[in-house]
Structure formats: C-alpha cells, structure tokens
Backbone as numpy.savetxt, mean C-alpha at the origin, in Angstrom:
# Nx Ny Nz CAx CAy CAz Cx Cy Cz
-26.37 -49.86 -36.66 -25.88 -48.92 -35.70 -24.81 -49.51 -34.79
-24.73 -50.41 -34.30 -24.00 -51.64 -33.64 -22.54 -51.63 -34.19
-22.70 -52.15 -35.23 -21.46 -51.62 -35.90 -20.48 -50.51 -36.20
-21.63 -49.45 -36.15 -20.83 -48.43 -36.37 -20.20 -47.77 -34.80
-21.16 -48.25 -33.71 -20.80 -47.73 -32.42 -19.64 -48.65 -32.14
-19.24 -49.54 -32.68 -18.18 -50.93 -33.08 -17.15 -50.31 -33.19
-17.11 -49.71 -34.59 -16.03 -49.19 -35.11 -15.53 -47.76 -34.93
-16.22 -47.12 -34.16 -15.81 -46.04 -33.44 -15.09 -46.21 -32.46
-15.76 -47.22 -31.57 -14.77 -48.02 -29.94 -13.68 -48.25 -30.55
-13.44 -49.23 -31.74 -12.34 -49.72 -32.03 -11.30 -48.48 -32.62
-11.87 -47.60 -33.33 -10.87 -46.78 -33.76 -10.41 -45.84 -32.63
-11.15 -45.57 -31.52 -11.01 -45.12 -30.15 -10.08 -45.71 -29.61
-9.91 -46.87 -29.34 -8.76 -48.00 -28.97 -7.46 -48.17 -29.74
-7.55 -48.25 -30.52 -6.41 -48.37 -31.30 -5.50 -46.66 -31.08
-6.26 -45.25 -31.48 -5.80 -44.35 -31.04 -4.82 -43.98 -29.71
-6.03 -44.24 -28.72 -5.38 -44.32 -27.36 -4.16 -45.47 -27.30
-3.99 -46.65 -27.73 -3.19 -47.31 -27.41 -1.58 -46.66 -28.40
-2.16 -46.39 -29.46 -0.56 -45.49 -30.67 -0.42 -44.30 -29.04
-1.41 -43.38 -28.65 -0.86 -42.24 -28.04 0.08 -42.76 -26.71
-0.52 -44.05 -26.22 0.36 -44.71 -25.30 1.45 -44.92 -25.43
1.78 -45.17 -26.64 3.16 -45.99 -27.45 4.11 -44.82 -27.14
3.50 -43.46 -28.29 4.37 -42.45 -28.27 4.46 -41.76 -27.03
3.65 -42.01 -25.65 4.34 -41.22 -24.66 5.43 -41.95 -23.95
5.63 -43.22 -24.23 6.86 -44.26 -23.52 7.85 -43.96 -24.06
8.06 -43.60 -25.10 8.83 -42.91 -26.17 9.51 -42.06 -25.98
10.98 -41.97 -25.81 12.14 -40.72 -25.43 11.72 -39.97 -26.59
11.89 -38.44 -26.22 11.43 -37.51 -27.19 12.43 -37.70 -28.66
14.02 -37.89 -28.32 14.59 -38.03 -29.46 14.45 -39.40 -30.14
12.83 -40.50 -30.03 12.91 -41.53 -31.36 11.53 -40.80 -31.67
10.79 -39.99 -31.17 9.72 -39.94 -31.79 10.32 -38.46 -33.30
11.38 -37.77 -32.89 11.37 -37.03 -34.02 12.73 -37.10 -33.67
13.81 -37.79 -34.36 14.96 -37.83 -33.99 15.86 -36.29 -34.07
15.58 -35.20 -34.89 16.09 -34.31 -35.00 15.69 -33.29 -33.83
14.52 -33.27 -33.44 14.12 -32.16 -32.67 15.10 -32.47 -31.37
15.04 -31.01 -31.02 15.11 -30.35 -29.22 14.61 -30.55 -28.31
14.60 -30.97 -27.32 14.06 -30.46 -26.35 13.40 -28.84 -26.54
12.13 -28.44 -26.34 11.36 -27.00 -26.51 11.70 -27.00 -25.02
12.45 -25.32 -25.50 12.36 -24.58 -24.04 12.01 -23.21 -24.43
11.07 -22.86 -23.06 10.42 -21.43 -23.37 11.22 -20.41 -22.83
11.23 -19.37 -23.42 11.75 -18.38 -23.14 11.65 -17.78 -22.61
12.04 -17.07 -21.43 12.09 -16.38 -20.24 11.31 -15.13 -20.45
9.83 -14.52 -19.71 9.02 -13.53 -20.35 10.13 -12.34 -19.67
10.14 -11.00 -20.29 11.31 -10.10 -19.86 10.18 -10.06 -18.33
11.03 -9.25 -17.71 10.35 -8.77 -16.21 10.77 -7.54 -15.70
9.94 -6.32 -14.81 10.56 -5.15 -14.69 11.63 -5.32 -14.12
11.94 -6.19 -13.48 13.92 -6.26 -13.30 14.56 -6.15 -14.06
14.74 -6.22 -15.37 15.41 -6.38 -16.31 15.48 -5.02 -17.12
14.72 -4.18 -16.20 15.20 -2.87 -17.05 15.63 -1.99 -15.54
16.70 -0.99 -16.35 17.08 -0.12 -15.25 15.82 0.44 -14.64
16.28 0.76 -13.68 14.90 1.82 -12.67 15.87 2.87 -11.80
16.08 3.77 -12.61 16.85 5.01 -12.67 16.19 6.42 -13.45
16.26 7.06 -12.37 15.18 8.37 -12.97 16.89 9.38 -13.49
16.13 10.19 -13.92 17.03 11.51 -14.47 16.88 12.50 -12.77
18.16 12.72 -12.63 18.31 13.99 -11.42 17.15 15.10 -12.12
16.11 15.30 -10.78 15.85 16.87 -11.10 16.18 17.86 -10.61
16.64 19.07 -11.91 17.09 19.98 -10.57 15.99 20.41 -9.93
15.07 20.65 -10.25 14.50 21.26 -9.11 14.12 20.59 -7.61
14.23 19.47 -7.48 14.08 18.73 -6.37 15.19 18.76 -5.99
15.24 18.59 -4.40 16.43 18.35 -3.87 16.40 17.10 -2.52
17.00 16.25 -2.81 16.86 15.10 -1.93 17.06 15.32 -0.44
16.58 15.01 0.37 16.60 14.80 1.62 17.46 13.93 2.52
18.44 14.39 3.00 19.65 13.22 3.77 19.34 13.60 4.95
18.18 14.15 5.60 18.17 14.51 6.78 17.71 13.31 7.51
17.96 12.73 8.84 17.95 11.57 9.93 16.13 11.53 10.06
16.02 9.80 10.07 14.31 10.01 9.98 13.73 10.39 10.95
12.58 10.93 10.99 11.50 11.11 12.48 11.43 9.81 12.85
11.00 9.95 14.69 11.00 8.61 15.47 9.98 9.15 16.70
8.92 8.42 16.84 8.14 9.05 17.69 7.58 7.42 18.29
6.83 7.31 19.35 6.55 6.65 19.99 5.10 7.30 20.86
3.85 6.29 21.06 2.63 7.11 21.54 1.62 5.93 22.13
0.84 6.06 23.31 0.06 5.32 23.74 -1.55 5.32 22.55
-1.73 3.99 22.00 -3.26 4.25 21.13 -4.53 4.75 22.55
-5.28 5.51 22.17 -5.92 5.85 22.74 -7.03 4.86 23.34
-7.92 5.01 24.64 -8.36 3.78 24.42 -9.67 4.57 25.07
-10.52 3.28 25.04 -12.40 4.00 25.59 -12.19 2.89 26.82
-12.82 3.91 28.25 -12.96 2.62 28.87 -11.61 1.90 29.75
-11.80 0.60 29.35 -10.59 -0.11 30.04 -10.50 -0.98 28.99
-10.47 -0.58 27.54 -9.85 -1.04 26.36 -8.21 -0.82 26.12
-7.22 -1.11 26.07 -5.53 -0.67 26.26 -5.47 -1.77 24.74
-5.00 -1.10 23.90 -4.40 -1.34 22.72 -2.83 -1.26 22.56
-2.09 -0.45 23.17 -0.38 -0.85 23.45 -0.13 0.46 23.07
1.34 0.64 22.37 2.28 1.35 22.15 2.80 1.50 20.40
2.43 2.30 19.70 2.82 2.43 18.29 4.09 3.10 18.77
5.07 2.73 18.07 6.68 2.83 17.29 6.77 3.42 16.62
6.60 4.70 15.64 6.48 4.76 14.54 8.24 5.17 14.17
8.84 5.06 13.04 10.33 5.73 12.27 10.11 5.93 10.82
9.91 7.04 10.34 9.70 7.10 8.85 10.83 8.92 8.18
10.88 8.64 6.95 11.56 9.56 6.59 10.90 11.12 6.56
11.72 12.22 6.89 10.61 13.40 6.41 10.16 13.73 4.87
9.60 14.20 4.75 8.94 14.17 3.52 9.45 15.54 3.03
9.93 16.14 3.61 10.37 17.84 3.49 12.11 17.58 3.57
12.71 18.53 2.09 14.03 18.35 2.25 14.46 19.45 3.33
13.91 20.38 3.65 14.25 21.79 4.16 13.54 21.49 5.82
14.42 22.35 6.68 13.93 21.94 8.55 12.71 22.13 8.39
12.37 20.46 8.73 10.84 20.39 9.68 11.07 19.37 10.69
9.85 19.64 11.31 10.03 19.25 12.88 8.87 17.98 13.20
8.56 16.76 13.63 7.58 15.85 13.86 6.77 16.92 14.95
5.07 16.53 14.37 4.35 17.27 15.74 3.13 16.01 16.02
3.05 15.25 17.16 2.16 14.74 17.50 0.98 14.76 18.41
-0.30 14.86 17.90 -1.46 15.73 18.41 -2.11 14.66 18.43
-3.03 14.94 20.28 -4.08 14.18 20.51 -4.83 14.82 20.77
-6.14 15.01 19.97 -6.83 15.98 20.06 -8.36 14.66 20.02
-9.49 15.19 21.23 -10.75 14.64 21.90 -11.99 14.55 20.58
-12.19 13.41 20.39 -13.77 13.59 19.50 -14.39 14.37 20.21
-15.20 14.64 19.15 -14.98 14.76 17.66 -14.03 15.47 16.94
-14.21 15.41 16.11 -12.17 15.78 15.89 -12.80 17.15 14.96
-11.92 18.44 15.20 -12.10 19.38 14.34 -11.03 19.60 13.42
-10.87 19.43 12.74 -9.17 19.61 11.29 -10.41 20.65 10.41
-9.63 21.57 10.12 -9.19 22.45 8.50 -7.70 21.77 7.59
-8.46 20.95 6.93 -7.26 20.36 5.56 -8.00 20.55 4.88
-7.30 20.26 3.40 -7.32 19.93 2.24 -5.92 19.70 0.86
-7.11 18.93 0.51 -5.41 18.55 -0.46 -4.59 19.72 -0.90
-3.53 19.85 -1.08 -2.28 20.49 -2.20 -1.40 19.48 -2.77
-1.55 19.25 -3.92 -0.34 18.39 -4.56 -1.16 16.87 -3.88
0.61 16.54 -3.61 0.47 15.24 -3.20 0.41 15.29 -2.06
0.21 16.14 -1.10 0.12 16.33 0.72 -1.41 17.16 0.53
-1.42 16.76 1.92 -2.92 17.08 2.63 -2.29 18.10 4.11
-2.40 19.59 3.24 -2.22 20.35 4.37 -2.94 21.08 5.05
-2.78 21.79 6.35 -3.82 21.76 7.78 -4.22 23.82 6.93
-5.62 24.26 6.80 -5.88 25.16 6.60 -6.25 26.55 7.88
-6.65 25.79 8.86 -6.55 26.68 10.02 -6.19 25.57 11.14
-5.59 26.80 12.24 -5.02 26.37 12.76 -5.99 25.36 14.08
-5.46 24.37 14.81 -6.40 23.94 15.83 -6.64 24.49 16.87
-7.67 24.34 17.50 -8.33 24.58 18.92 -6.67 24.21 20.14
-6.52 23.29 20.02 -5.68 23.12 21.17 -4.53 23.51 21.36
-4.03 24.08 22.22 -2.56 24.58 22.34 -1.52 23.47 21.84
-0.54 23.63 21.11 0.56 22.54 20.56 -0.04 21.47 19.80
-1.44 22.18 18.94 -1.88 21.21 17.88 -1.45 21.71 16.59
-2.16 21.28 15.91 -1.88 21.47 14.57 -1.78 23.06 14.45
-1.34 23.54 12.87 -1.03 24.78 12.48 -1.27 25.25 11.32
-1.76 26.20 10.73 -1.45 26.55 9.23 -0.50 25.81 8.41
-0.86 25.09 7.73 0.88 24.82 6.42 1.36 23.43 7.16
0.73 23.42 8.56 1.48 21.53 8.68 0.83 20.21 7.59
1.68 19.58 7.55 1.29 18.48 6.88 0.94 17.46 7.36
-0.37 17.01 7.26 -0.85 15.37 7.63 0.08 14.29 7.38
0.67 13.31 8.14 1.54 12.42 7.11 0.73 11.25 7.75
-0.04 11.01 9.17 -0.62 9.63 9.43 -1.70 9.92 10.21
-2.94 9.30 10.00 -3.87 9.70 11.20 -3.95 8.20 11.52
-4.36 8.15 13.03 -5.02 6.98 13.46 -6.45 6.37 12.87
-6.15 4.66 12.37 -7.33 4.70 11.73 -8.01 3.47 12.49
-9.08 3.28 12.45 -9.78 1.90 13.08 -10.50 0.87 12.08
-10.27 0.17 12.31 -10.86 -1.00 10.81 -11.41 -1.89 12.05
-12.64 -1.98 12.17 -13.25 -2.44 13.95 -12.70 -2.38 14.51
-12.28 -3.14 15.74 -11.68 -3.03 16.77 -10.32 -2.63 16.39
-9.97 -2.90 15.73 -8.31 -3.07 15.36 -7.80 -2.23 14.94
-6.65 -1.27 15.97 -6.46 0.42 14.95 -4.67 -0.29 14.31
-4.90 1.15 13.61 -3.83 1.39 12.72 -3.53 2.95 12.59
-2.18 2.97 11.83 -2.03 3.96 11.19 -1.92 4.35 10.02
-2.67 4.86 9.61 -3.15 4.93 7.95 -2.14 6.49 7.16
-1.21 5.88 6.61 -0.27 6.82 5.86 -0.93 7.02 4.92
-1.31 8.96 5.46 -1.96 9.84 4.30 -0.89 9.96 3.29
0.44 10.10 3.08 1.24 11.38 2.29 1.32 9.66 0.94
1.19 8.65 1.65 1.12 7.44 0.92 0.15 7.10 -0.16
-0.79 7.38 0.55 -2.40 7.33 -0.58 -2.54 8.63 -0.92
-1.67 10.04 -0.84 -2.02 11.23 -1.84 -0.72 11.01 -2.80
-0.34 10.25 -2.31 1.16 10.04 -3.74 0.94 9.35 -4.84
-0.24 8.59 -4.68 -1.07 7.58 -6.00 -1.30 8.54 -6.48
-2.32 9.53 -6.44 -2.98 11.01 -7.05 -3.76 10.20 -7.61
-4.47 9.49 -7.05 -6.06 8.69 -7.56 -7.16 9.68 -7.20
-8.39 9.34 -8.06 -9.62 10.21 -8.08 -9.44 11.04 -6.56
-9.78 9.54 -5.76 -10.24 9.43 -5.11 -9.30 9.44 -3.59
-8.14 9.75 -3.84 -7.27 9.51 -2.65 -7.49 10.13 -1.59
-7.87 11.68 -1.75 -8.20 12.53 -0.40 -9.96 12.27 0.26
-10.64 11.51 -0.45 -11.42 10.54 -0.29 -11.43 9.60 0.91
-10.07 8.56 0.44 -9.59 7.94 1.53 -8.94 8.17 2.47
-8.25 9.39 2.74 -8.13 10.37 3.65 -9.08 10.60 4.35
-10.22 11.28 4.36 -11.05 11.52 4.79 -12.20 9.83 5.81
-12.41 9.35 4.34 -12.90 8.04 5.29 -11.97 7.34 6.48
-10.44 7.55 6.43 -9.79 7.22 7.44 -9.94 7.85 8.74
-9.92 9.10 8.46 -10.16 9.79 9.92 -11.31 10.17 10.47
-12.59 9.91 9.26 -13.94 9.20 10.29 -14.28 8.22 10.73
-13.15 7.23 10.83 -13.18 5.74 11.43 -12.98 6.22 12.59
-12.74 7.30 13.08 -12.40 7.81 14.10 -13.72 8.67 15.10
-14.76 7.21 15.50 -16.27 7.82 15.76 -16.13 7.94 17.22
-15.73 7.42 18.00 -16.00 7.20 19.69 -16.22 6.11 19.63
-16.45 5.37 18.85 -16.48 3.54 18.78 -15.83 3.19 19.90
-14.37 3.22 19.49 -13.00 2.15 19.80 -12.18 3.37 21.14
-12.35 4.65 20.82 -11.47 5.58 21.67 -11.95 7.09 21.71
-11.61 7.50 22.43 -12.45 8.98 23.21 -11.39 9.81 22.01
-10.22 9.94 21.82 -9.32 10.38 21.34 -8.77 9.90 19.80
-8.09 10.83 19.06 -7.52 10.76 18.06 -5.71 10.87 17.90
-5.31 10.30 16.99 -3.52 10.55 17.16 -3.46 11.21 15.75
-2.99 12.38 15.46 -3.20 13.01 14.31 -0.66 13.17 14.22
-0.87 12.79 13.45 1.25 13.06 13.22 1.22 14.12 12.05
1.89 15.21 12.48 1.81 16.10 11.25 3.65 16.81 10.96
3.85 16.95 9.95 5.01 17.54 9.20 5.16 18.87 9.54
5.87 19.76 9.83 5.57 21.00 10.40 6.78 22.18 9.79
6.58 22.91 8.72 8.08 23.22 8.05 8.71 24.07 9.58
10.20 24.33 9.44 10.70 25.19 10.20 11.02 26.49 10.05
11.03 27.40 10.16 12.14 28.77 9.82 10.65 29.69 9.19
C-alpha cells in the first residue's frame, strides 16, 4: 500500500510541477499558432433600437408639467418637512392638478379603469376629490418614514396585483404617523 500511496504522491508531483512549467509559459510557446481567446461581447438591450410605431390613436402630450408643493401631515409635534413634487400630466387633453387633504379615516370611492385608478363618487369635502378624477399619488408611510407612492406607476405594470398595491398604500395611512392624508389627483377639464 506504501507504495502505491508512493506513486500516486509522485505522479501528483510531477503533474503539478509540468502545470507550473506551462503557466510561466507565454501563451504563444505553449501552442505557437493560437490567439489570444477573446470573448465576445453578449448583445445588450442597447443594441437594439427602442422606437415604437406612432399611434394614431394616441396623442402625445407637450403640455408644461404639474408642480405642486405641500406640508406632510404630522400627529402631534411630529414635522416631517415639505414634499416638492414636478411630474408630467398623464392626460393629453386640459387637466388641472387637485391636491386634497382630507382627515382619517380616509373615505375614497375608486377603482381601477385601465391603467388609472379613478375616483367613483365624489368626496365629502368641499374642493376634494370628484367623479372621473384620477389618483396619480397618495401619501404613503413605510414606519415612520412617509413617501409618495405613484399610483398611475404601479397601475402601468397591469400586474395581478397592482390595484392591490394601491390599496395597501393608502392603508398605511392608519393615524400611526399623521391625523391627515395627501391624496394628488388628475382632474380632466372642459
């Protein structure tokens, strides 16, 4: 047995020491003809146009973006700051930004259409929501820490489950963190 665990070491040794040899070895003496191997670049979606076909039936929107600005609501002597918001309208035809702070518990009539989540009756409060407005952001809270959670964003996936997450967003909205809600809605004109 001695021997043979012998001549295994030794053929072990001798191996490793040839693989030593050939890695000191410039690639052009170990096969004088070969290349350098270089791999080929995998394609990537850059590399293809990303250009849709005009539809007619859509019509693009060049209208100047909404710009609104709003205190987060707070519980208490909690002060969270000042949201900024600037985003495009989502409507090619006159609509107007409407921003509603309306008191928990929050009462909304929505439901999905399409890819928007529009208001089905109108709200309790004077200069709230309306028939036919569109949700585009509700205030959302992830613990302490709010946000604004772009609905028209997660109904544009058109996942199972998107008006789902709609919904769980604007019951983050318990009396936890703030007495109040910031509801931003799309509002057609004419």
């Amino acid at each position: 047995r001695s021997s043979h665990n012998h001549t295994s070491r030794d053929m072990l040794a001798a191996a490793a020491i040839n693989l030593l040899a050939l890695s000191l070895l410039p690639p052009q003496s170990v096969l004088p003809s070969a290349q350098p191997l270089r791999r080929a670049r995998s394609p990537s979606m850059d590399d293809f146009p990303q250009t849709r076909a005009a539809d007619p039936n859509v019509m693009e929107s060049t209208r100047a973006n909404f710009a609104c600005s709003f205190e987060i609501p707070k519980k208490g002597i909690s002060e969270y700051g000042t949201v900024n918001m600037n985003f495009k309208p989502l409507l090619a035809t006159d609509s107007e930004l409407v921003v509603v702070r309306n008191e928990l518990p929050l009462e909304l009539s929505a439901e999905p259409k399409g890819r928007v989540v529009a208001v089905t009756k109108d709200g309790k409060a004077d200069g709230g929501e309306r028939v036919g407005d569109i949700l585009r952001f509700t205030l959302k809270w992830n613990g302490p820490e709010p946000s604004m959670f772009d609905v028209c964003k997660c109904m544009e996936r058109r996942l199972e489950n998107s008006f789902d997450q709609v919904v769980a967003a604007l019951v983050t909205n318990d009396g936890s963190y703030a007495d109040e809600i910031v509801l931003i809605f799309e509002r057609p004109v004419g």
